[in-house]
Amino acid sequence: MTLNSLVFMFLFLPVSYLLCRIVRGTAGNIILVLASIIFYAWGNPAHAVLLVLCVLLTYSGGLLIAGLKKDWADRAAMIALIVDAGILIAVLAVFKYTSAALPTGISFYTFSALSYLFDVYRDEEEAASNPLDLALYIMLFTKILSGPIVRYKDMKPQLHDHPVTTEASLAGLELFLTGLFKKVLLADVLGKGFAEISAGSLTVGTAWLGVLFYGLQLYFDFSGYSDMAIGLSKAFGFTVEKNFNYPYLSTSISDFWRRWHISLGMWFRNYVYIPLGGNRCSELMQVRNLAAVWILTGIWHGNTWNFVLWGIWHGAFVILEKFLLGKGKRQLPAVLGVVLTDLIALTGWIFFFTPSAGKAFGWFGALVGIGASGLWKAGMGLVLRNYLITLLIAVLACTPFLHNIHERFAFRGGIVRTMIAAAVYGVLFLFSIASILGSTYTTFLYAQF
Amino acid sequence: MKQKTIAALALNAAAAVLLVIFVAVLARPRGKAISSASFETVSGAVLSQVDTGTMQEGDNQMLRRLYRLSPEDFDGFLLYYPTSNMGAEELLLLKLKDLDQQESVTQACEARRATQMASFDGYAMEQYAMEENAILDVQGNYVLFISASDPAGVDRAFREAL
């Protein structure tokens, strides 16, 4: 089941929401865990069993690590951590890097489980004594498919205090719908445009257009999903931090990674970069630490060389910025910084959408005319015209412009504005449903990772 | 060690053993390899080899109508069908949720091909030949059905993308 499927929006969500409004406390949490298992089992029940076993291993692992630290020795606790974390990583690797069917969201829930075990070992968090708490933290259906990857210590205070209120539910619904519109009305439409552009021979123009369309599609697909996940969490009484902050307005690649998939960046910072020494070591060691983070980030995304190359691509620019261009780049006008960063980030996605390294380099070549069949392809003008309005809205939505208008006018300043905003939301929702009904493919790009 | 820690150790060991056994069963090799390539990657590669000028994109309803398949049963699908009744060009790309679907999908594609061939038989030899040469390629969790002037080229692109 996905967050944008009809069965989720019109059956699963209303039923689970109503139950959680009626039943509170521990019983409410039991309902949420059961609902999450049903949600996850919808596509493949066997994968739900796998999820439950991972939760059981993490729960008992947390208790064991804490117990060994207290009763015996750190070394024994470390062995337990290595064994349990090793098993979780091995399970992830089996599904991610072999021919086995990938359980949806496994990369995300494994990283949640690992962060919990690491935090317990580092005494940053107590081991959960109630298995229900850990199950809810890892399995909560609002975020299990593609994050955000929340730390246990951020969620723990909310596990027994997440009142489902009308006010929070309406705010959550607003964010959920915004995410749905981003996904269905922008990302899916741009995806169709990308398919039309990339079909057939590649020219310089289509190579650049493809990069632009895919970059925007990926952003609205994933940030749309994140908005839906955060909005749903809010509706069920949980506060989850935002996962995107206008990444295409970043003035450097380091800045980009503080704004794109924030929770994954924080995970690698907390559990790889800082434990390796972070920036409190020699420059050479800092380069090693950054390289490790970026190669691992690439590998996390997939099992092909393309993802490793994509990690190296971003890592190289981060290292270049930090050690070679640092001072010079700070002197650049902000606009130029944004343009350069977008150029690097958007062209970097070529590694994502091409099936092999050879095809990726072929696409890079086509950007500058090498191997391209000319400058422009006949018929592309018509394609561009068909998607022009969506493209313009998408570019505007990459900035706070539309959000600011929304914040200023929607649901604020009297009944008339509220009615107009509700009507606009209603119309956009109907458009989205019509689009889902008539569409061919509406899953989320990041769910494959 | 205290009793609580011993109980945690026993539970942890049991969970680890169960998990390893379950993963071994779940990830056992079954037939052809499952591709981890994204649907966008595969559909992009396939579309790059297909002339869609004489076809139109089909939606959920068309998948049900032409193939009697339910869109929600798949992780993704791409359908192009002829713009006219005299057209035989057709493309169907499916990403299966489970390898057990291979058989039913194969039957659905064969049934579609048989229907088309029956409708062209006797008076539209070119279209009949195109359907005859159509390729149905089942590769793990991906299925391609292509009826076109160069189905082999499309199939090559399909296999390369997996």
XYZ file of C-alpha atoms in Angstrom:
611
model
C 0.000 0.000 0.000
C 1.316 3.466 -0.805
C 0.286 6.801 0.713
C -1.183 7.948 -2.601
C -3.243 4.832 -3.335
C -7.018 5.022 -3.271
C -7.348 2.119 -0.836
C -5.091 3.965 1.579
C -6.801 7.346 1.294
C -10.394 6.160 1.271
C -10.296 3.045 3.449
C -7.187 2.454 5.502
C -6.573 6.052 6.609
C -10.124 6.947 7.683
C -10.596 3.655 9.557
C -7.260 3.800 11.394
C -7.721 7.510 12.137
C -11.183 7.009 13.602
C -9.965 4.094 15.722
C -7.072 6.176 17.051
C -9.412 9.047 17.896
C -11.670 6.739 19.848
C -9.072 4.512 21.498
C -6.216 6.219 23.340
C -3.221 5.245 25.448
C -1.641 1.795 25.206
C -4.668 0.356 23.406
C -4.356 3.167 20.840
C -0.690 2.303 20.335
C -1.573 -1.379 19.871
C -4.053 -0.343 17.179
C -1.400 1.816 15.495
C 1.124 -1.049 15.485
C -1.464 -3.502 14.123
C -2.540 -0.965 11.504
C 1.106 -0.490 10.529
C 1.584 -4.251 10.134
C -1.556 -4.487 7.952
C -0.375 -1.470 5.928
C 3.016 -3.058 5.365
C 1.681 -6.566 4.752
C -0.754 -5.317 2.085
C 1.777 -5.710 -0.735
C 3.663 -8.733 0.562
C 2.755 -10.458 3.867
C 6.117 -12.252 4.020
C 7.892 -8.908 4.127
C 5.764 -7.938 7.135
C 7.009 -11.064 8.948
C 10.562 -9.979 8.119
C 9.819 -6.537 9.562
C 8.438 -8.009 12.798
C 11.526 -10.226 13.179
C 13.813 -7.212 12.643
C 11.902 -5.320 15.344
C 12.193 -8.312 17.693
C 15.959 -8.528 17.083
C 16.356 -4.784 17.670
C 14.238 -4.826 20.822
C 16.077 -7.763 22.383
C 19.403 -6.383 21.106
C 18.778 -3.077 22.901
C 17.980 -4.872 26.167
C 21.008 -7.126 25.798
C 23.436 -4.259 25.056
C 22.135 -2.224 27.995
C 22.176 -5.273 30.287
C 25.723 -6.298 29.343
C 26.993 -2.741 29.858
C 25.447 -2.596 33.282
C 26.146 -6.118 34.545
C 29.289 -7.142 32.752
C 31.575 -5.136 30.470
C 31.589 -2.677 27.609
C 33.439 -5.156 25.439
C 30.616 -7.717 25.733
C 28.077 -5.006 24.895
C 30.131 -4.027 21.868
C 30.184 -7.645 20.657
C 26.386 -7.776 21.014
C 26.112 -4.489 19.082
C 28.389 -5.748 16.304
C 26.459 -9.033 16.014
C 22.984 -7.434 15.965
C 23.927 -4.485 13.759
C 25.818 -6.913 11.528
C 22.745 -9.121 11.135
C 20.525 -6.134 10.299
C 23.048 -4.837 7.741
C 23.476 -8.341 6.292
C 19.686 -8.701 5.892
C 19.575 -5.318 4.147
C 22.489 -6.314 1.909
C 20.893 -9.643 0.970
C 17.765 -7.904 -0.314
C 19.464 -4.858 -1.734
C 22.436 -6.417 -3.472
C 21.211 -9.851 -4.557
C 18.399 -10.868 -6.852
C 15.854 -11.178 -4.004
C 12.779 -8.915 -4.182
C 13.459 -5.763 -2.158
C 11.026 -5.268 0.737
C 9.702 -1.709 0.511
C 11.265 0.683 2.996
C 13.844 -1.821 4.298
C 16.685 0.714 3.924
C 14.729 3.207 5.998
C 13.563 0.947 8.797
C 16.967 -0.773 9.050
C 18.621 2.621 9.536
C 16.057 3.486 12.236
C 16.819 0.197 14.011
C 20.587 0.728 13.704
C 20.392 4.263 15.100
C 18.493 2.878 18.114
C 21.111 0.189 18.800
C 23.987 2.680 18.395
C 22.284 5.183 20.728
C 21.695 2.503 23.382
C 25.335 1.425 23.159
C 26.550 5.037 23.385
C 24.329 5.622 26.455
C 22.478 8.318 24.544
C 19.265 6.402 25.013
C 17.861 3.836 27.433
C 16.803 0.492 26.012
C 13.046 0.308 25.480
C 11.532 -1.979 28.098
C 8.187 -2.117 26.295
C 8.355 -3.873 22.887
C 5.314 -1.884 21.801
C 7.312 1.362 22.029
C 10.050 0.092 19.756
C 7.546 -1.495 17.354
C 5.708 1.821 17.044
C 8.970 3.720 16.554
C 10.159 1.466 13.729
C 6.881 0.410 12.125
C 4.693 3.526 12.234
C 2.974 3.361 8.836
C 3.197 7.093 8.212
C 6.962 6.960 7.774
C 7.973 3.340 7.210
C 8.094 3.370 3.413
C 10.582 6.193 2.805
C 11.298 7.906 6.098
C 12.074 10.483 7.368
C 14.560 8.443 9.434
C 13.683 9.587 12.949
C 15.911 8.953 15.989
C 14.362 7.025 18.860
C 15.235 9.754 21.328
C 13.218 12.255 19.269
C 10.201 9.989 19.116
C 10.320 8.459 22.590
C 8.665 11.376 24.438
C 5.790 11.212 21.952
C 5.172 7.462 22.102
C 2.892 7.728 25.123
C 1.783 11.285 24.548
C 0.544 11.787 20.998
C -2.951 13.215 21.357
C -4.967 12.997 18.140
C -6.531 16.458 18.131
C -8.707 18.154 15.538
C -6.310 21.076 15.200
C -3.240 18.883 14.614
C -5.247 16.632 12.297
C -6.307 19.573 10.111
C -2.747 20.902 9.975
C -1.562 17.391 9.132
C -4.232 17.001 6.463
C -3.146 20.301 4.889
C 0.452 19.081 4.698
C -0.628 15.630 3.457
C -2.633 17.221 0.633
C 0.239 19.557 -0.260
C 2.451 16.478 -0.562
C -0.173 14.670 -2.622
C -0.414 17.619 -5.036
C 3.384 17.743 -5.323
C 3.465 14.030 -6.125
C 0.464 13.656 -8.415
C 0.163 17.050 -10.098
C 3.863 17.867 -10.416
C 6.156 14.820 -10.044
C 4.004 12.370 -12.020
C 3.365 14.894 -14.805
C 7.062 15.809 -14.992
C 7.810 12.072 -15.051
C 5.668 11.705 -18.171
C 7.498 14.642 -19.697
C 10.824 13.042 -18.852
C 9.724 9.769 -20.528
C 8.775 11.671 -23.709
C 11.990 13.664 -23.705
C 14.290 10.714 -23.113
C 12.602 8.472 -25.718
C 14.568 8.044 -28.916
C 17.842 9.681 -29.847
C 19.482 12.211 -27.565
C 20.285 15.760 -28.630
C 22.017 18.497 -26.634
C 18.639 20.116 -25.961
C 16.870 16.924 -24.880
C 19.824 15.943 -22.687
C 19.525 19.216 -20.751
C 15.734 19.093 -20.676
C 15.869 15.517 -19.397
C 18.204 16.563 -16.577
C 15.848 19.422 -15.625
C 12.667 17.322 -15.799
C 14.102 14.397 -13.826
C 15.673 16.656 -11.186
C 12.343 18.365 -10.606
C 10.413 15.081 -10.727
C 12.665 13.477 -8.117
C 12.425 16.511 -5.843
C 8.632 16.747 -5.942
C 8.252 12.985 -5.730
C 10.371 12.631 -2.594
C 9.557 15.934 -0.914
C 5.886 15.263 -1.732
C 6.131 11.875 -0.054
C 7.935 13.459 2.922
C 5.210 16.097 3.289
C 2.572 13.363 3.203
C 4.471 11.302 5.800
C 5.061 14.287 8.107
C 1.461 15.473 7.690
C 0.067 12.021 8.498
C 2.362 11.713 11.505
C 1.064 15.073 12.703
C -2.531 13.922 12.276
C -1.745 10.936 14.516
C -0.104 13.193 17.092
C 3.587 12.762 16.182
C 5.954 15.594 15.350
C 8.487 14.654 12.682
C 11.108 17.145 11.501
C 11.070 18.254 7.869
C 13.165 16.323 5.384
C 13.595 19.032 2.723
C 14.293 22.748 2.886
C 14.299 24.172 -0.644
C 17.433 22.253 -1.709
C 17.571 23.834 -5.158
C 18.204 27.199 -3.466
C 21.411 25.907 -1.860
C 24.522 27.997 -2.397
C 26.928 25.045 -2.152
C 26.841 21.247 -2.326
C 27.430 21.046 1.441
C 24.457 23.365 1.843
C 22.457 21.184 -0.578
C 22.983 18.189 1.682
C 21.745 20.127 4.681
C 18.517 20.695 2.740
C 17.963 17.455 0.730
C 16.923 14.252 2.522
C 17.979 15.911 5.771
C 17.315 12.847 7.936
C 19.658 10.595 5.893
C 22.398 13.249 5.940
C 22.015 13.531 9.719
C 22.155 9.744 10.084
C 25.491 9.500 8.240
C 26.783 12.527 10.162
C 25.850 11.043 13.556
C 26.792 7.426 12.981
C 29.622 7.490 10.418
C 31.232 10.909 10.031
C 31.496 11.930 13.710
C 32.534 8.453 15.022
C 35.297 8.433 12.387
C 36.609 11.693 13.809
C 34.500 14.207 11.877
C 36.434 17.421 11.317
C 38.389 17.145 14.549
C 41.355 15.536 12.859
C 43.932 16.199 10.154
C 42.775 17.360 6.720
C 43.774 14.024 5.232
C 41.644 12.151 7.751
C 38.756 14.551 7.135
C 38.955 13.726 3.422
C 38.889 10.015 4.319
C 35.850 10.544 6.565
C 33.962 12.484 3.902
C 34.869 9.927 1.243
C 33.592 7.109 3.479
C 30.315 8.941 4.087
C 29.716 9.639 0.417
C 30.613 6.202 -0.868
C 28.312 4.689 1.786
C 25.556 7.159 0.849
C 25.879 6.034 -2.760
C 25.836 2.333 -1.807
C 22.788 2.918 0.423
C 20.853 4.060 -2.635
C 21.483 1.000 -4.783
C 23.632 -1.876 -5.921
C 24.922 -0.564 -9.231
C 28.097 1.320 -10.029
C 25.923 4.283 -10.949
C 25.055 4.885 -7.298
C 28.678 4.566 -6.202
C 29.649 7.049 -8.936
C 26.846 9.356 -7.798
C 28.204 9.204 -4.230
C 31.722 9.924 -5.492
C 30.357 12.802 -7.607
C 28.802 14.522 -4.587
C 31.629 13.577 -2.227
C 34.213 15.015 -4.616
C 32.411 18.346 -4.773
C 31.933 18.464 -0.992
C 35.666 17.799 -0.493
C 36.568 20.300 -3.216
C 34.397 22.967 -1.606
C 35.710 22.307 1.879
C 39.412 22.231 1.157
C 40.083 23.933 -2.155
C 37.305 26.336 -3.028
C 36.175 27.212 0.492
C 37.295 30.822 0.655
C 36.833 31.580 -3.013
C 33.310 30.156 -3.038
C 32.234 32.251 -0.088
C 33.112 35.310 -2.167
C 30.814 34.237 -5.006
C 27.480 36.044 -5.360
C 24.704 33.873 -3.856
C 22.905 33.586 -7.196
C 26.005 32.189 -8.867
C 26.414 29.752 -5.973
C 22.835 28.557 -6.455
C 23.297 28.142 -10.216
C 26.544 26.184 -9.807
C 25.089 23.991 -7.060
C 21.976 23.211 -9.101
C 24.127 22.404 -12.098
C 26.122 19.881 -10.054
C 23.084 18.426 -8.261
C 20.884 18.170 -11.374
C 23.556 16.628 -13.589
C 24.417 14.261 -10.720
C 20.934 12.718 -11.046
C 22.049 11.378 -14.455
C 23.596 8.500 -12.484
C 20.156 7.841 -10.982
C 18.083 7.649 -14.119
C 20.491 5.884 -16.491
C 20.739 2.086 -16.308
C 24.540 1.821 -16.515
C 27.724 3.842 -16.082
C 28.277 3.791 -19.854
C 24.822 5.280 -20.493
C 25.423 7.881 -17.766
C 28.664 9.057 -19.339
C 26.927 9.005 -22.725
C 24.297 11.381 -21.305
C 27.003 13.629 -19.814
C 28.647 13.675 -23.247
C 25.370 14.622 -24.936
C 25.101 17.672 -22.635
C 28.137 19.132 -24.383
C 27.391 17.702 -27.811
C 29.600 14.595 -27.680
C 27.675 11.694 -29.203
C 24.497 13.780 -29.463
C 22.337 13.650 -32.606
C 22.288 17.386 -33.110
C 21.304 20.352 -31.010
C 17.539 19.983 -30.956
C 15.020 17.267 -31.810
C 11.990 17.970 -33.984
C 8.797 17.822 -31.954
C 10.491 18.747 -28.675
C 9.050 22.263 -28.896
C 5.557 20.772 -28.749
C 6.502 18.534 -25.810
C 7.977 21.517 -23.997
C 4.859 23.583 -24.696
C 2.662 20.784 -23.293
C 4.582 20.773 -20.024
C 5.422 24.481 -19.815
C 2.837 25.405 -17.164
C 3.759 22.427 -14.964
C 7.430 23.292 -15.420
C 6.886 26.923 -14.414
C 4.833 25.974 -11.351
C 7.483 23.399 -10.420
C 10.306 25.942 -10.687
C 8.293 28.418 -8.586
C 7.537 25.701 -6.035
C 11.291 25.126 -5.640
C 11.358 28.529 -3.925
C 9.333 29.716 -0.893
C 7.245 31.955 -3.193
C 4.122 29.732 -3.403
C 4.494 28.666 0.229
C 4.616 32.311 1.350
C 1.480 33.135 -0.614
C -0.175 30.086 0.935
C 0.936 31.088 4.449
C -0.322 34.628 3.953
C -3.715 33.899 2.498
C -4.816 30.270 2.885
C -6.989 29.495 5.921
C -6.050 32.826 7.429
C -7.799 36.195 7.642
C -11.466 35.389 7.856
C -14.104 33.032 6.612
C -13.978 34.121 2.957
C -10.273 33.344 2.555
C -10.737 30.065 4.413
C -13.602 29.088 2.101
C -11.566 29.997 -0.999
C -8.565 28.012 0.276
C -10.792 25.021 1.095
C -12.307 25.221 -2.398
C -8.848 25.351 -4.029
C -7.717 22.357 -1.956
C -10.921 20.522 -2.882
C -10.470 21.147 -6.602
C -6.793 20.143 -6.503
C -7.733 17.011 -4.554
C -10.329 16.087 -7.190
C -7.738 16.660 -9.929
C -5.311 14.440 -8.023
C -7.848 11.653 -7.616
C -8.798 11.864 -11.290
C -5.127 11.696 -12.165
C -4.558 8.663 -9.914
C -7.611 6.922 -11.406
C -6.378 7.454 -14.953
C -2.698 7.032 -14.342
C -0.561 4.051 -15.157
C 2.032 4.221 -12.425
C 1.993 6.141 -9.179
C 4.541 4.671 -6.827
C 7.304 6.774 -5.238
C 10.797 6.906 -6.742
C 12.549 6.753 -3.378
C 10.612 3.654 -2.267
C 12.992 1.606 -4.466
C 15.933 2.611 -2.248
C 24.757 -11.673 34.731
C 21.334 -10.809 35.962
C 18.328 -12.826 34.930
C 16.960 -9.992 32.787
C 20.124 -9.890 30.694
C 20.100 -13.656 30.294
C 16.467 -13.473 29.134
C 17.427 -10.708 26.668
C 20.302 -12.860 25.380
C 17.976 -15.834 24.859
C 15.376 -13.680 23.077
C 18.052 -12.005 20.971
C 19.564 -15.341 19.954
C 16.121 -16.741 19.087
C 15.246 -13.626 17.040
C 18.587 -13.800 15.219
C 18.151 -17.490 14.341
C 14.551 -16.958 13.171
C 15.562 -13.936 11.127
C 18.457 -15.714 9.421
C 16.277 -18.747 8.585
C 13.448 -16.549 7.300
C 15.769 -14.470 5.126
C 17.350 -17.640 3.729
C 13.881 -18.905 2.740
C 12.696 -15.547 1.405
C 15.798 -14.790 -0.624
C 16.342 -18.276 -2.048
C 16.980 -18.249 -5.791
C 13.724 -18.802 -7.684
C 13.956 -19.084 -11.429
C 15.427 -16.124 -13.208
C 17.035 -13.309 -11.295
C 14.942 -10.502 -9.905
C 16.067 -7.138 -11.180
C 16.512 -4.242 -8.786
C 16.386 -1.772 -11.692
C 13.755 0.897 -11.137
C 10.617 0.857 -13.243
C 11.514 4.291 -14.633
C 14.889 3.012 -15.803
C 13.430 -0.019 -17.559
C 10.464 1.830 -19.070
C 12.760 4.651 -20.246
C 15.101 2.159 -21.933
C 12.203 0.328 -23.592
C 10.477 3.519 -24.747
C 13.687 4.805 -26.272
C 13.487 1.902 -28.765
C 9.789 2.168 -29.579
C 8.147 4.427 -32.137
C 5.000 5.467 -30.276
C 3.707 7.490 -33.240
C 1.027 4.921 -34.062
C 0.190 4.139 -30.440
C -1.425 5.835 -27.490
C -0.694 5.412 -23.808
C -3.133 3.186 -21.957
C -4.350 3.823 -18.418
C -5.603 1.539 -15.638
C -8.893 0.919 -17.413
C -7.201 -0.054 -20.674
C -5.005 -2.565 -18.861
C -8.131 -4.138 -17.425
C -9.975 -4.018 -20.747
C -7.209 -5.310 -23.056
C -5.405 -7.742 -20.759
C -7.874 -8.427 -17.940
C -5.144 -7.498 -15.470
C -5.575 -5.327 -12.357
C -3.113 -2.413 -12.135
C -2.938 -2.642 -8.337
C -1.477 -6.155 -8.648
C 1.759 -4.720 -10.063
C 4.563 -2.490 -8.884
C 4.328 -0.614 -12.169
C 3.105 -0.921 -15.720
C 3.485 0.845 -19.021
C 0.952 0.235 -21.776
C 0.825 1.544 -25.313
C -1.867 0.279 -27.680
C -2.753 1.059 -31.315
C -4.531 4.313 -32.111
C -6.624 2.531 -34.754
C -8.270 -0.875 -35.060
C -5.982 -1.624 -37.980
C -2.858 -1.140 -35.886
C -0.925 -4.066 -34.432
C 1.787 -2.145 -32.581
C 1.531 -2.691 -28.876
C 3.747 -2.456 -25.812
C 3.171 -3.762 -22.322
C 5.803 -3.584 -19.613
C 4.973 -4.961 -16.175
C 6.874 -5.009 -12.915
C 5.567 -7.938 -10.895
C 5.059 -7.863 -7.155
C 5.656 -11.583 -6.904
C 7.263 -14.140 -9.186
C 4.157 -16.287 -8.803
C 2.422 -13.797 -11.124
C 4.581 -14.850 -14.077
C 2.192 -17.563 -15.208
C -1.006 -15.533 -15.087
C 0.655 -12.604 -16.848
C 2.045 -14.891 -19.550
C -1.457 -16.264 -20.129
C -2.930 -12.759 -20.287
C -0.391 -11.643 -22.899
C -0.852 -14.800 -24.953
C -4.626 -14.317 -24.817
C -4.270 -10.728 -26.031
C -2.010 -11.815 -28.859
C -4.447 -14.586 -29.854
C -7.345 -12.104 -29.915
C -5.401 -9.701 -32.114
C -4.224 -12.449 -34.460
C -7.777 -13.748 -34.824
C -9.009 -10.262 -35.721
C -6.309 -9.766 -38.402
C -6.364 -13.320 -39.761
C -7.264 -13.534 -43.419
C -7.293 -9.871 -44.410
C -4.472 -7.926 -42.732
C -1.426 -10.025 -43.374
C 1.110 -7.391 -42.324
C -0.506 -6.879 -38.919
C -0.964 -10.642 -38.530
C 2.757 -11.164 -39.157
C 3.622 -8.440 -36.667
C 1.555 -10.150 -33.967
C 3.119 -13.464 -34.911
C 6.597 -11.987 -34.415
C 5.651 -10.229 -31.188
C 7.953 -11.005 -28.278
C 6.846 -11.967 -24.808
C 9.860 -11.882 -22.516
C 9.549 -12.837 -18.847
C 12.662 -11.864 -16.895
C 12.189 -12.405 -13.181
C 10.026 -9.582 -11.870
C 9.745 -7.820 -15.231
C 7.612 -8.825 -18.204
C 7.750 -7.285 -21.660
C 5.215 -7.846 -24.405
C 6.114 -6.025 -27.594
C 4.477 -6.104 -30.990
C 6.371 -3.757 -33.301
C 8.386 -3.618 -36.506
C 11.599 -4.375 -34.579
C 10.554 -6.261 -31.433
C 14.026 -7.775 -31.029
C 15.625 -4.328 -30.688
C 13.128 -3.366 -27.992
C 13.712 -6.649 -26.200
C 17.469 -6.075 -26.275
C 17.018 -2.655 -24.668
C 14.692 -4.259 -22.096
C 17.241 -6.900 -21.124
C 20.103 -4.406 -20.991
C 18.123 -2.194 -18.607
C 17.456 -4.988 -16.082
